[in-house]
Coordinates of C-alpha atoms in Angstrom, one line a residue:
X758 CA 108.4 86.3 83.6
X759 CA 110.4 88.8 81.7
X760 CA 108.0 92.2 80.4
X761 CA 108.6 95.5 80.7
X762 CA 106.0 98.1 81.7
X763 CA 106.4 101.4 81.4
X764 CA 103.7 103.9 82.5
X765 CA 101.4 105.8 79.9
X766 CA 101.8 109.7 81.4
X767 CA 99.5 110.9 78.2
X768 CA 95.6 111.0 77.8
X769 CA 93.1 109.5 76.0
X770 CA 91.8 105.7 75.8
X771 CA 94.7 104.0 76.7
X772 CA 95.9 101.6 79.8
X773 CA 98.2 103.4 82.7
X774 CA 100.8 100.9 81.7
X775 CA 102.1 99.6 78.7
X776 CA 104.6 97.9 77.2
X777 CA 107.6 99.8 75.4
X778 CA 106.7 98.2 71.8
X779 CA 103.0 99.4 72.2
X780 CA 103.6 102.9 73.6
X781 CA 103.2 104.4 69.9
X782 CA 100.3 101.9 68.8
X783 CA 97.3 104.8 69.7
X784 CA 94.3 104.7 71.2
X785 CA 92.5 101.2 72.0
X786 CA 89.0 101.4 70.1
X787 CA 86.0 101.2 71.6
X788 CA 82.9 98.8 71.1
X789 CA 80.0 97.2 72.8
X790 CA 80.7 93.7 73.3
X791 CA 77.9 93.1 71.2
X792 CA 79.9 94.8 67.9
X793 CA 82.7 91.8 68.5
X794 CA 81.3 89.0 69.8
X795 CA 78.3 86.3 68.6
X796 CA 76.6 85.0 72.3
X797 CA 75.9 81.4 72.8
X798 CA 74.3 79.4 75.6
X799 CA 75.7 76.4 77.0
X800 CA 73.4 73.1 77.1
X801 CA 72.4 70.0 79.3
X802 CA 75.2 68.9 82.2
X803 CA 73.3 68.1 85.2
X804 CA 75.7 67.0 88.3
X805 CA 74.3 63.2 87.6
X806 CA 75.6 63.6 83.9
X807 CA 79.3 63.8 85.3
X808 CA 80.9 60.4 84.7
X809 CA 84.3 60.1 86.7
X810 CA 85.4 57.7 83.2
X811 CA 83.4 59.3 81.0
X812 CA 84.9 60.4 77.2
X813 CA 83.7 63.6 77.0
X814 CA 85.4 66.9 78.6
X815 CA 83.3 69.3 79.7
X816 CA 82.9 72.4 82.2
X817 CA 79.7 73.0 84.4
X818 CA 79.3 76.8 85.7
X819 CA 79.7 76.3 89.4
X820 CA 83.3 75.1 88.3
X821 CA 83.8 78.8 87.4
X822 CA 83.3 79.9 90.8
X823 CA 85.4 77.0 92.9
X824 CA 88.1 75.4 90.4
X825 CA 88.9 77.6 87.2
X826 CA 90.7 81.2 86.9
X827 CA 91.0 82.9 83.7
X828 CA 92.3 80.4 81.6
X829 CA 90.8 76.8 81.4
X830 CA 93.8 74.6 80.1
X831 CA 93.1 71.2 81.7
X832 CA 89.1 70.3 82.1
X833 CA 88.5 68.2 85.1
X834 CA 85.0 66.8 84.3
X835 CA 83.9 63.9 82.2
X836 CA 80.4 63.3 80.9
X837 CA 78.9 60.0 78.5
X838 CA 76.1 62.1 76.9
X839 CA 75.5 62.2 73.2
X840 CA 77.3 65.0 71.1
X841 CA 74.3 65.6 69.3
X842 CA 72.7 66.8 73.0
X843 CA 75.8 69.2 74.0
X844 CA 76.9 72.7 72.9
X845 CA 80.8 72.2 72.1
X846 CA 83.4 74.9 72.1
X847 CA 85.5 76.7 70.1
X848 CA 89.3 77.4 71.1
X849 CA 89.4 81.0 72.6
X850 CA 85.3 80.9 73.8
X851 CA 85.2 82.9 77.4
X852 CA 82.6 81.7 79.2
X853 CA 80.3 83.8 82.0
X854 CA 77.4 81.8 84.5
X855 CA 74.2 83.0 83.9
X856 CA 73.1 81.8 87.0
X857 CA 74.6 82.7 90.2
X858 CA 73.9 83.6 94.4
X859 CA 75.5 87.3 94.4
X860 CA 76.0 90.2 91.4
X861 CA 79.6 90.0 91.7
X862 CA 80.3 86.4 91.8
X863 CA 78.5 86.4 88.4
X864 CA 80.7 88.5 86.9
X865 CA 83.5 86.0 86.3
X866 CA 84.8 84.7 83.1
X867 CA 87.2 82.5 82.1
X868 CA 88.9 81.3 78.5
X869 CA 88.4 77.9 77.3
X870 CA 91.7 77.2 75.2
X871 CA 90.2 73.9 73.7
X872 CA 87.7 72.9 71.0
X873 CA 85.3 70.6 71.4
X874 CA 84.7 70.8 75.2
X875 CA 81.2 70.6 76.2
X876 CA 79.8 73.7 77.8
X877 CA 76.7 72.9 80.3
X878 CA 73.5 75.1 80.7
X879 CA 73.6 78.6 82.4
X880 CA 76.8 79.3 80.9
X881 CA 77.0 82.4 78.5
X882 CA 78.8 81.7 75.3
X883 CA 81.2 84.7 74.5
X884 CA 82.5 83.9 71.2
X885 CA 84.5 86.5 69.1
X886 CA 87.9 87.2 66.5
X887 CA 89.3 88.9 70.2
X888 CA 92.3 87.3 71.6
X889 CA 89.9 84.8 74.3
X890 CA 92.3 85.0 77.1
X891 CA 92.9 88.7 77.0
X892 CA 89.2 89.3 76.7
X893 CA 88.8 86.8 79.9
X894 CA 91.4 89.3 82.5
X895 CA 89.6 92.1 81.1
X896 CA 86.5 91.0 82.0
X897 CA 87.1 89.6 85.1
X898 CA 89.2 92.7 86.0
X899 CA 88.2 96.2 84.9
X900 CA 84.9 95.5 83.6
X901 CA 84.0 93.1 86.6
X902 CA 81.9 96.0 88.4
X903 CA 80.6 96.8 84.9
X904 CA 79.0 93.2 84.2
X905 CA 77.6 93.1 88.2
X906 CA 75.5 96.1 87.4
X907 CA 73.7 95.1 84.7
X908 CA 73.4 92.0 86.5
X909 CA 69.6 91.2 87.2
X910 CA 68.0 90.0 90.7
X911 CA 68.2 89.7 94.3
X912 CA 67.8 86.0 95.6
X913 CA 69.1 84.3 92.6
X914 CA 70.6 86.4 89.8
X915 CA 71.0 86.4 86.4
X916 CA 73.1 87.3 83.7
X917 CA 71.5 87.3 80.1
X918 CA 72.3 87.9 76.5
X919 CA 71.0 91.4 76.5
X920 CA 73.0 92.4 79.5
X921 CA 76.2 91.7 78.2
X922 CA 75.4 92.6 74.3
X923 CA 75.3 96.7 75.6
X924 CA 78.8 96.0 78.1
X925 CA 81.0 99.0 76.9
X926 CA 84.9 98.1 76.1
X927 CA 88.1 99.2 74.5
X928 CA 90.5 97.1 72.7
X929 CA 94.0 97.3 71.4
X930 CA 95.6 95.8 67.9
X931 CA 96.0 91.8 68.6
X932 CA 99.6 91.7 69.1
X933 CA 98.8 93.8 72.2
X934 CA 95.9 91.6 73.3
X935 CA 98.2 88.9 73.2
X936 CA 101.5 90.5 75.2
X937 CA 98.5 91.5 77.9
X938 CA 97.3 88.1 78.1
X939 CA 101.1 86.2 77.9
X940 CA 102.3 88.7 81.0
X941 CA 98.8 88.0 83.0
X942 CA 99.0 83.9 82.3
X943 CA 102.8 83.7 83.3
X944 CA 102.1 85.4 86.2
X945 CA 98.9 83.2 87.1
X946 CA 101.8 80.4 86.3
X947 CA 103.8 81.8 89.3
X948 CA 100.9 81.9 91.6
X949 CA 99.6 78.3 90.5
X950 CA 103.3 77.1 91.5
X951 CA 103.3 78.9 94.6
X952 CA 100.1 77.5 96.1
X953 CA 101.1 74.1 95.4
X954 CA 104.5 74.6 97.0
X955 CA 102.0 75.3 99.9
X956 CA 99.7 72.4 99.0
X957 CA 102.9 70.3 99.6
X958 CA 104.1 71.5 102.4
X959 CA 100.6 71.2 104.3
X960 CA 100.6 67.8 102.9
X961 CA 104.2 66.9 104.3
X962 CA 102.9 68.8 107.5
X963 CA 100.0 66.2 108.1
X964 CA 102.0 63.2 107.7
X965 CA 104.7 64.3 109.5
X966 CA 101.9 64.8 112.2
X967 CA 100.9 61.4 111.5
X968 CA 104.6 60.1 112.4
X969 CA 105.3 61.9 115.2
X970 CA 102.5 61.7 117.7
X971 CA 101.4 57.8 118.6
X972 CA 98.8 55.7 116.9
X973 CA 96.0 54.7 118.5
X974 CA 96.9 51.6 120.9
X975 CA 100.3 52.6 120.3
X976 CA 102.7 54.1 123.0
X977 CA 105.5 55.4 120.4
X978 CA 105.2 57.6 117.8
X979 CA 106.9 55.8 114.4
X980 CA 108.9 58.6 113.8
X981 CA 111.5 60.0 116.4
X982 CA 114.5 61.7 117.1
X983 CA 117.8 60.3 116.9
X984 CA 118.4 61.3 120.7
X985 CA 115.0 59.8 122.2
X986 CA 114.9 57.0 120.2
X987 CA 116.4 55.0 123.6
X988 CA 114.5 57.0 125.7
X989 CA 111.6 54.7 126.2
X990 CA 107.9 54.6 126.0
X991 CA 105.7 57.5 126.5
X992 CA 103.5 57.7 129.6
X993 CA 100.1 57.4 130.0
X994 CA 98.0 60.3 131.3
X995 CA 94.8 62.1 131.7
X996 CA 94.4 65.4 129.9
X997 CA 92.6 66.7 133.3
X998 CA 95.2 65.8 135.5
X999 CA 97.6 68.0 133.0
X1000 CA 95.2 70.9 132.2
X1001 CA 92.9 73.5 133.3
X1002 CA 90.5 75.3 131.8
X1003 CA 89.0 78.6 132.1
X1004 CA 85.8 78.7 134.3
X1005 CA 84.7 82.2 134.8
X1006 CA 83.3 84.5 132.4
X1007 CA 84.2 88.3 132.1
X1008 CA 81.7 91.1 130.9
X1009 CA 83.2 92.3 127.4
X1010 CA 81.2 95.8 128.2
X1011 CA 83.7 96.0 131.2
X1012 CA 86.3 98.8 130.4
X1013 CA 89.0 96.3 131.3
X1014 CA 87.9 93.9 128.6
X1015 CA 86.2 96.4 125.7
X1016 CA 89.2 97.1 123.8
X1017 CA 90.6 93.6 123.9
X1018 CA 90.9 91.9 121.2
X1019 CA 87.4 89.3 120.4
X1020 CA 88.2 85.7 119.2
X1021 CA 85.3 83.8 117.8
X1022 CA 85.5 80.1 116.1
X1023 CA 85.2 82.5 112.7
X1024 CA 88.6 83.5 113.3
X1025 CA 90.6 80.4 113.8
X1026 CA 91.4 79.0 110.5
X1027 CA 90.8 75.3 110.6
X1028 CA 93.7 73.0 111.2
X1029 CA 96.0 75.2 111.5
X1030 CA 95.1 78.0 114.1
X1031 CA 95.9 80.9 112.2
X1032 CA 94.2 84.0 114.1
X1033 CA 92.2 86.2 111.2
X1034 CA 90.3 89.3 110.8
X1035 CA 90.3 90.2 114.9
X1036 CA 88.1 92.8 116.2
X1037 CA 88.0 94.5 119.6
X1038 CA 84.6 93.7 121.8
X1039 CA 83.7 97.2 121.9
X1040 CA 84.2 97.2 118.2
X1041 CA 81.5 94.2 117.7
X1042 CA 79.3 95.6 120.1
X1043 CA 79.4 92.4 122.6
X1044 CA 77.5 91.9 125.4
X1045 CA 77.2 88.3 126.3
X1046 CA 79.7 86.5 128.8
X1047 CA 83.1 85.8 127.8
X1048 CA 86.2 84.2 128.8
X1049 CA 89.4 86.2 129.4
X1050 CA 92.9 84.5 128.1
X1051 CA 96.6 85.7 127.5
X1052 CA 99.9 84.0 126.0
X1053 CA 99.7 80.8 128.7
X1054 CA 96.3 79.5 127.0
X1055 CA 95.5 77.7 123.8
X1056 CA 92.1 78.2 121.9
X1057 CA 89.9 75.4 121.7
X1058 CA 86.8 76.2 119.8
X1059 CA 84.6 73.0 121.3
X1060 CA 81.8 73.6 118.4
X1061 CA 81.9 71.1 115.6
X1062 CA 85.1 70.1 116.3
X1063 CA 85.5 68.2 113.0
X1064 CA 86.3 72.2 112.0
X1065 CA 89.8 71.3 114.4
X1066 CA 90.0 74.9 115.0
X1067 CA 93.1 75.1 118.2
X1068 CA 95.0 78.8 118.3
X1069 CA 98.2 79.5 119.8
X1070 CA 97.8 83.8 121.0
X1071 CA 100.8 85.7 122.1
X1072 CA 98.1 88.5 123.4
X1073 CA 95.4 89.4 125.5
X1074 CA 92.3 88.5 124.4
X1075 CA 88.8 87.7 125.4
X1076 CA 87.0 84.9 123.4
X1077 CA 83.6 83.6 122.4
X1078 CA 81.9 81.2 125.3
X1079 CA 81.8 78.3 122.5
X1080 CA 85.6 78.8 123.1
X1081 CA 88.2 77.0 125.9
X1082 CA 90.7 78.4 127.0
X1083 CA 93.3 76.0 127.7
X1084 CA 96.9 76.0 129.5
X1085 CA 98.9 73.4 131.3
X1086 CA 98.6 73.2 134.8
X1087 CA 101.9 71.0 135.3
X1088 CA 105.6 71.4 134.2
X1089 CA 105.3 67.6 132.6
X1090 CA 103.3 69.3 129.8
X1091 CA 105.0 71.9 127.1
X1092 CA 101.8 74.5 125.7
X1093 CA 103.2 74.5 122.1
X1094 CA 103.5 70.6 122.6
X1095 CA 100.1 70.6 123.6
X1096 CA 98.6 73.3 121.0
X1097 CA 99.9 70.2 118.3
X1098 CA 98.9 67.3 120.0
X1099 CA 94.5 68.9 119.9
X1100 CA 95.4 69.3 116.2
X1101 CA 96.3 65.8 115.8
X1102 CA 94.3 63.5 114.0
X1103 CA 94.4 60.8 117.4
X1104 CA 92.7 64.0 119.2
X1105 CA 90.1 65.2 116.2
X1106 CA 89.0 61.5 116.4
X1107 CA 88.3 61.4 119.9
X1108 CA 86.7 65.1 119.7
X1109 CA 84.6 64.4 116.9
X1110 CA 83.2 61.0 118.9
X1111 CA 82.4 62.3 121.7
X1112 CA 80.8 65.6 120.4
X1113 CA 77.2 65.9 121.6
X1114 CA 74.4 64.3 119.1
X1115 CA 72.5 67.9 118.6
X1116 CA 72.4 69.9 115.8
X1117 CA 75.3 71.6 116.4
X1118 CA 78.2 68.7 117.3
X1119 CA 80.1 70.3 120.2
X1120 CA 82.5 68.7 123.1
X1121 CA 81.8 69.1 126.7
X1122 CA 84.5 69.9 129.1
X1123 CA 84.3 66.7 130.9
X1124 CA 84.5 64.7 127.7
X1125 CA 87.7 67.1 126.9
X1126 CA 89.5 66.8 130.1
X1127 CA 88.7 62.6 130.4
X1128 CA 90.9 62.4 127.1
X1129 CA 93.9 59.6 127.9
X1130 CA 97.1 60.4 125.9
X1131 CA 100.5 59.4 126.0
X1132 CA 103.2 61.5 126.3
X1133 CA 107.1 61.7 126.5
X1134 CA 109.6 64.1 128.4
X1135 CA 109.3 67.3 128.3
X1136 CA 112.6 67.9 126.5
X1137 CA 111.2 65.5 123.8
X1138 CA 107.8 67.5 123.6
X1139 CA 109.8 70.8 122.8
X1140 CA 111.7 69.3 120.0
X1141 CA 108.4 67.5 118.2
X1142 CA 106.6 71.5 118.7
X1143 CA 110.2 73.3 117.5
X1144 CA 110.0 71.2 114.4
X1145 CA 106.4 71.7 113.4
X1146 CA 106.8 75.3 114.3
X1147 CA 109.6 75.6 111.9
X1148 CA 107.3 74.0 109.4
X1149 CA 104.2 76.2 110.2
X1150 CA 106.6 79.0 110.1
X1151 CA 108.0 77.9 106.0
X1152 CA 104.0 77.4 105.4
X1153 CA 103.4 81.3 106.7
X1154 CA 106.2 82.6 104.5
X1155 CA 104.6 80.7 101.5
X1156 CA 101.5 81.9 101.9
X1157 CA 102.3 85.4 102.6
X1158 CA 104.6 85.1 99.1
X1159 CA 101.5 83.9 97.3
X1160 CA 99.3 86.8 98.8
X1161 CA 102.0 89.0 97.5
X1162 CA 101.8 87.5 94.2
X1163 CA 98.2 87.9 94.2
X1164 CA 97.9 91.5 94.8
X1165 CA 100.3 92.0 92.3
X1166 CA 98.1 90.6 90.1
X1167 CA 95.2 92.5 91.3
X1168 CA 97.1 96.0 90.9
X1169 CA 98.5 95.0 87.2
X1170 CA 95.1 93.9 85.9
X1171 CA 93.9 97.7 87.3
X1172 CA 96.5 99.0 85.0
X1173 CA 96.7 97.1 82.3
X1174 CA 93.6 98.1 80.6
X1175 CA 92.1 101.8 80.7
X1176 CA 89.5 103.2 82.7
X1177 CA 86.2 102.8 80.8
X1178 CA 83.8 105.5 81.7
X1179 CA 84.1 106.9 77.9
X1180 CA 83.9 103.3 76.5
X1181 CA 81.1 102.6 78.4
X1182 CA 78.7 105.9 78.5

C-alpha cells in the first residue's frame, strides 16, 4: 500500500488529510443523502431459504454484523428462490440493516461490488452515481454516530427510509472518492491477510496439540522429539496425586486483597488463556468469597468447561469462586506442562463429560482431581510447553500486529473525511 497523505492545515469543508493530487480540488460539497441516492428495500431470505448448493448469491442482514466489512467481494450464501420473488443488486449498492438489537450496531454499511446478488428483507437499499465503496467507509466511519441517532427504538431498533433520506454529508469530485476508497480497501487487504496468518497459526497450534499429547488409549503422543523418541512410554498417573487445589476463600473487602487484581471466567479468553480487561476487587466492588493465587497456580474456570478457559498469571491475583486455582504439588509435574495439557482436547473431553447435568455445566473438584493422564519426564514436559510457548508467543505478536493495523484504520477513516457538523445542521 503505497499513498501519500499529507495533512490539510486550512479551513473549510475539507478532510484533515488528503492526498497531494487533491490538495487544490476545493471544498467537498454538501448534500443530504437523500439529494444523491434512490433508497430501496431488500426482499424475502428467511434463514430456511439458504440452500448450501443453491444458484443464487445472496446476503441476509445479520451477515452485516458477523461476516462482511465494507466491501462485499465474495457472497457466502446461496438461495433456490425465484428471481421474480428477490430484490437483485446493482454493482456499487451499500447496504444498511433496518433491523437490528443496539443504535450503533445498526449503523453499519457495507458495498456490494456485484450485480445481481439478491438482497434479503430489513436491508436498506442505498443506491446512488457516488463511488459505493467510498460511500460505505464514510458511513460506517464518520457518519456512524450520525446514522445511530436517528436510529429509532429501544428493544429492537429500526432504521427507515426517512431516517437516512435527511443524513447530512459532504463529498469530493469522484477521482477522490475513489483514491479514499483504494487506500481504505488495500489496507482492509493487509488486515484480512493478517488475521488469517493468525487463523493459521491457531490452526497449526491445535494440531500440533493434537500430536503431541497422547490419544485416548494411547501411552505416546504421535509426535515427539528426536531426543525422547527412545525414552519410553509415558506413565500413568492421577491428576490428584500431582495437584492441589486452592481450598480457602479470602474476603476481597480485606485491605490485603482490595487492590489485587479480580479474575473472572469473562476474562480468560477461551482456548487460549489470554488474561483481558482485569479490574481490581475494590474497583468492582466485590464482596463475596474468593480465592487468592500467585505465579505457582493455573486458572481453571470449572463453569461450562466446553468454554476451555485455563490462564497462566505471572501476578497476584484473587479470582472468582467458579474459578480453581491450580499448581503442582510434586516436582514430577512442570506448571506450563500442565497449563497445556487442561487445554488439550483429551482433557476438554473428559471435562465436558463429567460436567454436572444442571443448567449451568460445571466440573466438581473430585471429578477434576480423579482425572488419569499419562505423562513423561519432566525434561520432556518442558520441551512440549517451550515449544507451544514459542507458538503462543508468534500468535501474540500477530495479533498485536493486526490490532495495530486496526487502529490505524480507525484513526485514518477519522481523517479522511471532514467533520460534519456544517454538513449536517
Amino acid at each position: 500500500m503505497n499513498h501519500e497523505i499529507h495533512e490539510n492545515k486550512g479551513k473549510g469543508l475539507v478532510p484533515r488529510l488528503r492526498f497531494p493530487e487533491f490538495r487544490g480540488a476545493g471544498e467537498w460539497t454538501t448534500h443530504k443523502l437523500a439529494e444523491i441516492a434512490e433508497f430501496h428495500k431488500g426482499k424475502g431470505i428467511s434463514k430456511a431459504d439458504i440452500k448450501p448448493n443453491g444458484k443464487q448469491p445472496c446476503i441476509r442482514y445479520g451477515e452485516l454484523y458477523t461476516i462482511y466489512g465494507e466491501l462485499i467481494k465474495d457472497v457466502i450464501s446461496r438461495t433456490d428462490l425465484p428471481p421474480d420473488n428477490l430484490f437483485l443488486s446493482n454493482v456499487g449498492d451499500v447496504i444498511i440493516p433496518s433491523s437490528g438489537e443496539t443504535k450503533i450496531d445498526i449503523a453499519t454499511a457495507a458495498c456490494v461490488a456485484h450485480e445481481n446478488i439478491a438482497l434479503g428483507s430489513d436491508l436498506n437499499v442505498v443506491r446512488s452515481n457516488q463511488n459505493g465503496v467510498f460511500l460505505s467507509y464514510y458511513l460506517n466511519g464518520a457518519l456512524k454516530l450520525e446514522i445511530a441517532k436517528v436510529a429509532q427504538g429501544d428493544t429492537v431498533v429500526h432504521l427507515y427510509k426517512s431516517n437516512l433520506e435527511k443524513l447530512g454529508l459532504a463529498v469530493p469530485l469522484p477521482e477522490e472518492q475513489q483514491k479514499i476508497a483504494d487506500c481504505l480497501s488495500s489496507l482492509d487487504a493487509l488486515i484480512a491477510a493478517q488475521a488469517d496468518k493468525i487463523d493459521a497459526l491457531k490452526t497449526h497450534k491445535k494440531g500440533l496439540m493434537q500430536q503431541l499429547f497422547p490419544h485416548e488409549g494411547e501411552t505416546v503422543p504421535r509426535l515427539r522429539f528426536p531426543e525422547f523418541r527412545d525414552a519410553g512410554e509415558w506413565e500413568e498417573q492421577i491428576l490428584g496425586e500431582l495437584v492441589e487445589i486452592a481450598s480457602g476463600q479470602v474476603d476481597p473487602t480485606d485491605p490485603m486483597y482490595c487492590d489485587k487484581p479480580h479474575v473472572g471466567g469473562e476474562n480468560i479468553e477461551s482456548h487460549t488463556g489470554r488474561l483481558q480487561r482485569m479490574r481490581t476487587a475494590k474497583e468492582l466492588g466485590l464482596i463475596s468469597g474468593k480465592y487468592s493465587f500467585d505465579g505457582r497456580d493455573i486458572l481453571y474456570s470449572k463453569i461450562r468447561p466446553a468454554l476451555n478457559k485455563v490462564a497462566t498469571p505471572d501476578f497476584e491475583g484473587i479470582c472468582s469462586a467458579d474459578i480453581y486455582p491450580i499448581r503442582p504439588s510434586s516436582q514430577q509435574l512442570c506448571r506450563q506442562y500442565l497449563a497445556y495439557l487442561l487445554l488439550s482436547d483429551g482433557f476438554l473431553k473428559y471435562a465436558t463429560k463429567n460436567s454436572g447435568r444442571s443448567k449451568i455445566p460445571k466440573v466438581n473438584r473430585e471429578s477434576l482431581l480423579a482425572y488419569v493422564l499419562v505423562i513423561p519426564v519432566r525434561e520432556e514436559q518442558q520441551c512440549i510447553a517451550d515449544c507451544l510457548t514459542s507458538l503462543d508467543a508468534l500468535i501474540d505478536a500477530h495479533t498485536e500486529k493486526l490490532g495495530a493495523l486496526n487502529a490505524h484504520k480507525k484513526g485514518l477513516m477519522q481523517q479522511l473525511f471532514p467533520c460534519l457538523e456544517a454538513a449536517c445542521e
